Amino acid sequence: QEAHGPLPTVKFSDQGVVEAHHDAACVDFANQQLHVGAVWPSATQEEILFTVFPEAFPGLLFCETMLPNEAILISGLRQFVSTEGFQDTFRVIGPYSVPPANQGRGRTMIAMDASMGGRLHDQCFGRDYCDRDICKAYIGFSSAVRICDQQQQASVIATGNWGCGVFRNNPYVKFLQQLVAASLADVELLFYCLPAAGHIHPDLRHDLEAINAGIRKRNLSVLQIHKELGKYDGAEDRAALRRYILDGFA
């Protein structure tokens, strides 16, 4: 029944990173080990989150390596600094001032590791890739719902190109997987089209907005999205997969 339920509300942004929205639980694009089990000088998405929310660091001491059916939820976090940029352009711009409406309300971080990107066909329908990552995202999203309910907040998840940096996953596939997971968990998505390596298409936000609108116009269910994604049998080429997804959903 859930697989045929309504799709979640999705809003898109290409400005900032996922911690920017104070009323949303933010996804940490994690490794199997939280913050790779160490502290090192880097400014990828996970390192930026831990810079902004330094109270998450003690989790490195006792959080075990995540299994395929596990995510890590850290709640009650306070934001200490404001930042800008990403990777080479990242910098701290000063102390963070909590909006009056959010005084006394902590933030929630969902740490979840994506599969290491392999063949595009595997990413689309391979059980070790597609189903595993939909399950992973569902576990993280649905766990955050309980915190949102306790704080009497709307269930909103801030996420983006999960696993699309060094893990080399396809951002179009990852958006569809997270859309499926969000529908099953009954949460809204705030989707940040984060800057990343050169394999991210420059029209990503425009493409994802078109895909999201097309899915709703065609009244596709979660089950139909999953089945359609699994039909891809084209070339092992990112441009070909992008075209397939745009033709099939936008």
Tab-separated table of C-alpha atoms in Angstrom:
chain	number	residue	atom	x	y	z
A	1	GLN	CA	0.000	0.000	0.000
A	2	GLU	CA	2.815	2.418	0.847
A	3	ALA	CA	4.359	1.768	-2.575
A	4	HIS	CA	1.222	3.192	-4.161
A	5	GLY	CA	0.880	6.137	-1.763
A	6	PRO	CA	1.313	9.854	-2.527
A	7	LEU	CA	4.733	11.237	-3.375
A	8	PRO	CA	6.371	13.670	-0.964
A	9	THR	CA	6.726	17.397	-1.439
A	10	VAL	CA	10.177	18.255	-2.852
A	11	LYS	CA	11.820	21.673	-2.907
A	12	PHE	CA	15.121	22.305	-4.689
A	13	SER	CA	18.046	24.631	-4.051
A	14	ASP	CA	21.460	25.112	-5.603
A	15	GLN	CA	22.615	27.504	-2.881
A	16	GLY	CA	24.324	26.377	0.303
A	17	VAL	CA	24.647	22.916	1.768
A	18	VAL	CA	22.214	20.734	3.644
A	19	GLU	CA	22.669	22.231	7.127
A	20	ALA	CA	21.353	25.594	5.908
A	21	HIS	CA	17.664	24.948	6.678
A	22	HIS	CA	17.160	25.063	10.437
A	23	ASP	CA	13.766	23.302	10.473
A	24	ALA	CA	14.960	20.211	8.599
A	25	ALA	CA	16.866	17.120	9.661
A	26	CYS	CA	20.042	17.059	7.561
A	27	VAL	CA	21.593	14.043	5.863
A	28	ASP	CA	25.285	13.377	6.414
A	29	PHE	CA	26.689	11.767	3.236
A	30	ALA	CA	28.698	9.426	5.388
A	31	ASN	CA	31.194	6.636	5.076
A	32	GLN	CA	30.449	3.280	6.723
A	33	GLN	CA	32.437	4.690	9.624
A	34	LEU	CA	31.130	7.984	10.941
A	35	HIS	CA	33.396	10.795	9.688
A	36	VAL	CA	35.646	7.987	8.342
A	37	GLY	CA	36.564	7.257	11.969
A	38	ALA	CA	39.107	10.083	12.107
A	39	VAL	CA	39.592	13.845	12.050
A	40	TRP	CA	41.450	15.183	9.048
A	41	PRO	CA	41.752	18.453	7.091
A	42	SER	CA	39.066	18.205	4.428
A	43	ALA	CA	35.906	20.091	3.436
A	44	THR	CA	33.607	17.572	1.813
A	45	GLN	CA	29.952	17.560	2.840
A	46	GLU	CA	30.438	15.401	5.942
A	47	GLU	CA	33.414	17.406	7.205
A	48	ILE	CA	31.435	20.649	6.770
A	49	LEU	CA	28.554	19.238	8.827
A	50	PHE	CA	30.905	18.253	11.663
A	51	THR	CA	32.541	21.696	11.548
A	52	VAL	CA	29.135	23.330	11.862
A	53	PHE	CA	27.896	20.840	14.484
A	54	PRO	CA	31.057	19.945	16.479
A	55	GLU	CA	28.976	18.225	19.187
A	56	ALA	CA	28.637	15.324	16.723
A	57	PHE	CA	32.339	14.426	17.072
A	58	PRO	CA	31.946	12.246	20.208
A	59	GLY	CA	29.979	9.865	18.009
A	60	LEU	CA	33.312	8.739	16.519
A	61	LEU	CA	34.193	7.185	19.863
A	62	PHE	CA	31.305	4.754	20.132
A	63	CYS	CA	29.450	4.429	16.806
A	64	GLU	CA	30.364	1.160	15.115
A	65	THR	CA	30.787	0.603	11.388
A	66	MET	CA	27.327	0.803	9.834
A	67	LEU	CA	25.743	-2.313	8.398
A	68	PRO	CA	23.703	-2.134	5.158
A	69	ASN	CA	20.485	-1.889	7.186
A	70	GLU	CA	21.713	0.771	9.632
A	71	ALA	CA	21.911	4.555	9.789
A	72	ILE	CA	23.137	6.783	12.622
A	73	LEU	CA	20.849	9.462	14.071
A	74	ILE	CA	22.329	12.300	16.149
A	75	SER	CA	19.848	14.754	17.653
A	76	GLY	CA	20.030	17.853	19.846
A	77	LEU	CA	22.926	19.375	17.893
A	78	ARG	CA	23.679	23.089	18.088
A	79	GLN	CA	25.147	25.049	15.192
A	80	PHE	CA	28.198	27.017	16.292
A	81	VAL	CA	29.522	28.661	13.106
A	82	SER	CA	28.340	29.906	9.743
A	83	THR	CA	30.246	28.800	6.662
A	84	GLU	CA	30.347	29.269	2.925
A	85	GLY	CA	31.845	27.414	-0.003
A	86	PHE	CA	32.685	23.775	-0.555
A	87	GLN	CA	35.969	21.859	-0.682
A	88	ASP	CA	38.656	24.310	-1.924
A	89	THR	CA	36.367	27.356	-1.473
A	90	PHE	CA	35.165	26.427	2.019
A	91	ARG	CA	35.671	28.881	4.879
A	92	VAL	CA	34.180	29.748	8.252
A	93	ILE	CA	32.683	33.239	8.149
A	94	GLY	CA	31.848	33.678	11.830
A	95	PRO	CA	29.738	32.600	14.802
A	96	TYR	CA	26.228	31.361	14.058
A	97	SER	CA	23.297	33.333	15.439
A	98	VAL	CA	20.284	31.122	16.178
A	99	PRO	CA	16.995	32.642	14.947
A	100	PRO	CA	14.719	33.559	17.881
A	101	ALA	CA	12.069	31.081	16.735
A	102	ASN	CA	14.600	28.251	16.960
A	103	GLN	CA	16.102	29.063	20.359
A	104	GLY	CA	16.444	25.920	22.467
A	105	ARG	CA	15.700	23.576	19.567
A	106	GLY	CA	18.519	21.242	18.531
A	107	ARG	CA	19.216	19.949	15.060
A	108	THR	CA	19.098	16.357	13.847
A	109	MET	CA	21.738	14.718	11.633
A	110	ILE	CA	21.150	11.471	9.712
A	111	ALA	CA	24.430	9.739	8.886
A	112	MET	CA	23.977	7.182	6.107
A	113	ASP	CA	26.474	5.652	3.722
A	114	ALA	CA	25.680	5.039	0.056
A	115	SER	CA	26.953	2.087	-1.931
A	116	MET	CA	30.200	2.642	-3.780
A	117	GLY	CA	29.169	3.458	-7.341
A	118	GLY	CA	29.830	0.681	-9.818
A	119	ARG	CA	28.336	-0.098	-13.211
A	120	LEU	CA	25.365	2.127	-14.055
A	121	HIS	CA	23.168	-0.933	-14.594
A	122	ASP	CA	23.944	-2.102	-11.048
A	123	GLN	CA	23.191	1.338	-9.619
A	124	CYS	CA	19.774	1.279	-11.313
A	125	PHE	CA	18.527	-2.159	-10.391
A	126	GLY	CA	21.216	-4.279	-8.767
A	127	ARG	CA	20.007	-5.502	-5.376
A	128	ASP	CA	23.376	-4.723	-3.811
A	129	TYR	CA	23.083	-1.120	-4.979
A	130	CYS	CA	19.583	0.184	-5.661
A	131	ASP	CA	17.489	-1.726	-3.117
A	132	ARG	CA	20.201	-1.507	-0.474
A	133	ASP	CA	20.385	2.296	-0.767
A	134	ILE	CA	16.602	2.781	-0.851
A	135	CYS	CA	16.433	0.726	2.348
A	136	LYS	CA	19.295	2.720	3.889
A	137	ALA	CA	17.618	6.065	3.110
A	138	TYR	CA	14.247	4.818	4.369
A	139	ILE	CA	15.792	3.736	7.682
A	140	GLY	CA	17.421	7.141	8.134
A	141	PHE	CA	14.386	9.180	7.081
A	142	SER	CA	11.852	7.207	9.104
A	143	SER	CA	14.057	7.358	12.215
A	144	ALA	CA	14.189	11.151	11.965
A	145	VAL	CA	10.385	11.301	11.883
A	146	ARG	CA	10.255	10.288	15.555
A	147	ILE	CA	12.485	13.233	16.512
A	148	CYS	CA	10.389	15.623	14.404
A	149	ASP	CA	7.224	14.356	16.092
A	150	GLN	CA	8.738	14.864	19.556
A	151	GLN	CA	9.682	18.443	18.666
A	152	GLN	CA	6.320	19.044	16.980
A	153	GLN	CA	8.038	19.884	13.721
A	154	ALA	CA	7.112	19.004	10.168
A	155	SER	CA	9.000	15.948	8.903
A	156	VAL	CA	11.419	17.597	6.463
A	157	ILE	CA	14.708	16.057	5.346
A	158	ALA	CA	17.473	18.216	3.860
A	159	THR	CA	19.575	16.134	1.491
A	160	GLY	CA	21.210	16.254	-1.923
A	161	ASN	CA	23.694	14.402	-4.121
A	162	TRP	CA	24.179	11.576	-1.638
A	163	GLY	CA	27.104	9.337	-2.579
A	164	CYS	CA	27.883	11.321	-5.738
A	165	GLY	CA	31.340	12.594	-4.815
A	166	VAL	CA	34.160	10.124	-4.245
A	167	PHE	CA	31.600	7.287	-4.190
A	168	ARG	CA	30.857	8.106	-7.872
A	169	ASN	CA	27.133	7.382	-7.834
A	170	ASN	CA	24.773	8.872	-10.382
A	171	PRO	CA	22.898	11.953	-9.043
A	172	TYR	CA	19.742	11.229	-11.063
A	173	VAL	CA	19.520	7.688	-9.690
A	174	LYS	CA	20.237	8.914	-6.172
A	175	PHE	CA	17.470	11.520	-6.394
A	176	LEU	CA	14.945	8.893	-7.479
A	177	GLN	CA	16.060	6.486	-4.746
A	178	GLN	CA	15.666	9.166	-2.078
A	179	LEU	CA	12.293	10.184	-3.516
A	180	VAL	CA	11.126	6.571	-3.155
A	181	ALA	CA	12.474	6.376	0.418
A	182	ALA	CA	10.888	9.710	1.369
A	183	SER	CA	7.517	8.565	0.085
A	184	LEU	CA	7.712	5.347	2.109
A	185	ALA	CA	8.811	7.276	5.230
A	186	ASP	CA	6.205	10.028	4.671
A	187	VAL	CA	8.648	12.937	4.817
A	188	GLU	CA	9.185	16.036	2.711
A	189	LEU	CA	12.504	16.611	0.924
A	190	LEU	CA	14.569	19.766	0.684
A	191	PHE	CA	17.021	18.781	-2.035
A	192	TYR	CA	20.304	20.679	-2.380
A	193	CYS	CA	22.041	20.278	-5.731
A	194	LEU	CA	25.473	20.474	-4.159
A	195	PRO	CA	28.622	21.341	-6.062
A	196	ALA	CA	30.740	18.299	-6.759
A	197	ALA	CA	33.179	16.794	-9.208
A	198	GLY	CA	32.984	17.293	-12.967
A	199	HIS	CA	30.743	14.254	-13.490
A	200	ILE	CA	27.774	16.259	-12.073
A	201	HIS	CA	25.796	17.739	-14.990
A	202	PRO	CA	25.613	21.577	-14.899
A	203	ASP	CA	21.825	21.474	-15.505
A	204	LEU	CA	21.196	19.115	-12.585
A	205	ARG	CA	18.730	21.308	-10.706
A	206	HIS	CA	16.736	22.052	-13.851
A	207	ASP	CA	16.727	18.356	-14.773
A	208	LEU	CA	15.617	17.190	-11.315
A	209	GLU	CA	12.833	19.771	-11.176
A	210	ALA	CA	11.615	18.525	-14.575
A	211	ILE	CA	11.802	14.886	-13.443
A	212	ASN	CA	9.932	15.661	-10.223
A	213	ALA	CA	7.210	17.548	-12.107
A	214	GLY	CA	6.953	14.836	-14.783
A	215	ILE	CA	6.512	12.074	-12.212
A	216	ARG	CA	3.583	13.946	-10.691
A	217	LYS	CA	2.062	14.815	-14.033
A	218	ARG	CA	2.153	11.143	-15.028
A	219	ASN	CA	0.865	10.186	-11.571
A	220	LEU	CA	3.595	7.571	-11.141
A	221	SER	CA	3.687	5.549	-7.941
A	222	VAL	CA	6.784	4.605	-5.962
A	223	LEU	CA	6.507	1.075	-7.336
A	224	GLN	CA	6.348	2.370	-10.913
A	225	ILE	CA	9.386	4.606	-10.371
A	226	HIS	CA	11.369	1.651	-9.042
A	227	LYS	CA	10.323	-0.608	-11.915
A	228	GLU	CA	10.996	2.021	-14.585
A	229	LEU	CA	14.468	2.722	-13.235
A	230	GLY	CA	15.249	-0.979	-13.335
A	231	LYS	CA	14.456	-1.234	-17.049
A	232	TYR	CA	17.553	0.675	-18.114
A	233	ASP	CA	19.592	-1.424	-20.525
A	234	GLY	CA	21.480	1.283	-22.371
A	235	ALA	CA	25.156	2.086	-22.613
A	236	GLU	CA	27.488	2.347	-19.612
A	237	ASP	CA	27.489	6.081	-20.154
A	238	ARG	CA	26.259	8.845	-17.837
A	239	ALA	CA	24.877	10.892	-20.714
A	240	ALA	CA	22.834	7.924	-21.962
A	241	LEU	CA	21.417	7.255	-18.488
A	242	ARG	CA	20.564	10.937	-18.041
A	243	ARG	CA	18.708	10.893	-21.341
A	244	TYR	CA	16.861	7.707	-20.399
A	245	ILE	CA	15.710	9.146	-17.072
A	246	LEU	CA	14.644	12.462	-18.620
A	247	ASP	CA	12.725	10.682	-21.378
A	248	GLY	CA	11.092	8.290	-18.907
A	249	PHE	CA	10.150	10.707	-16.139
A	250	ALA	CA	10.365	14.376	-17.188
